[in-house]
């Protein structure tokens, strides 16, 4: 199978662009004719023009928004009982983002070679998280792929909406802070030197706050380049250090000890685990399979090790609720809900209810943090502006009093 990029026209003269998979160029042309399209350009990935090669060669990692769009398109088509390969073909020819089309075409080619959808999406190397592929695999094995993809789309849209609300809440204070810092910089670099020149003619000493501010401004002017180089080197060194497991473990341990950040990390891990657990169990998989899939979601080494202990405990014959005692991020109330689900044979429903409960806690914490960041940032910026204004106004008042005294 070869991927062909085409430019074609309909009978009414409308231009269409997209990608399709075929064995030969003639077969690709025949596919286009079957769709009522007349190709004017048809190029394989190996004969694509120079400007197109980077797009076809590089890894087509989807952004979170693109992943959401891809999943929603796939969910809509599958819910309409469209075959998987046809659904991927439709997504690949939808005229949307280039990376979405590339992923859809790559996955469809793998699907036609006999691979499952989960393996095909994994081969596309689009950055799908482990829980995503695990849920797809569970949906395929249970025969409820359409429902699973629909739930994945709902989940991704919820996460995307939460992140958008947080970013929107921070836009205004960030804009005010940037403008305030710009104005302060102009005052320090333009107004302050003129005041210094006036004071030098009078022989009077500058106020201490003005001396400190001018000294800081002079230091920044003299050493801004070394500071920029040092900051860049620090960022690069930190990113390189993150490649080592030991450094990542120390970083994670430090973050978990922080009061607010640590709670957010724990709740996020619990939410990911419980959502995957509920999704896989609702796909008619066993608790053991669900625990294995959920363990692959966690990125923190400590939490993943605890999740593997949950899997081992279930293999020993423990119930899911008892095994979850090994995972420290799961709140006790969630274990109680899952235990009640085990007694009533509604484990999937109770796991889903537990995930919604944790999600509500996480959302409330995010709202509180966003609500606190606004006034805190305004206070910090306001304090800095106050220092700059005082450093400029105090010398002016001093000069005014000197002139009034002379009169």
C-alpha angles and dihedrals in degrees: 000000000000129000114234125193113208144186112203142161132226124229089264092054100256115146120235128188128188149112132272137176123234140148096239140012090251091054090049090052090049091052090053092049089051088058092049094254128133112208121224095170127028120170134168123222090255094052098038117129118269095257091055098050098081090056092052097043104043124082109274096221109175121226116232091260092048090048089053092049092047092050094046092050091049092047093052092051095044092048087057088058093250112158114257096244092048090048091053090047090053092049090048091053098040094106092237131123115343094232092052090053091048093051092047093049093046092048092047091052091051090046091055089052089063102265124136120252092253092052091044092053089047090053090052086068091213097148097259108170118244094251090055094056091041091054091048090051090049091050091051094049093047096044092239100104095136093055093046093050089048090054091047090052091050091049094049092047091051092051091046091050092051092051092047092053092051093049091047091052090053098047096081098048091043091052092048091048092050093049092046093051090048092052091047091051091053091049093049095047099040113022099034096058091052091053091049090052091052092050092050089060092052096045092225119136120250119245113266094246091054092048091051093048094048091047090052091048092050091049092052091049091050099043107027093110096051089045091052091049091048092048092049091048090049092052092047092046091050092051091049091048090054088068089071116082093216093057092046090051091052091047092050092048090051093049092048090055092057111100102230102020092048092054092049091051092050094047092047091051091047091049093051092047095047094044092052091044092053093044095051095042090049087054087065095256124140123263089249092056090045092051091049092050093046092050090060090058095065116090099186109093092218094052093043090053090051090048090053088054087055089055091048091049091053090050088054089057102263119142119253093250092051092045091053088068086081091062108075096195094064109096116231092241090059091053089050091052091050090047089054088049091054091054092049097037090243100114094139093052093048092046088053090048090050091052091051090050092052090044090056091051091049092048092050091050091050092050092049092049092048090048091051096044092061098060093035092054091046091051093050093047091043091052091051092048090049091054092050093047092048091047089057101036099046093063089047091052089047091053091047092053090048092053092046090051092051090051 
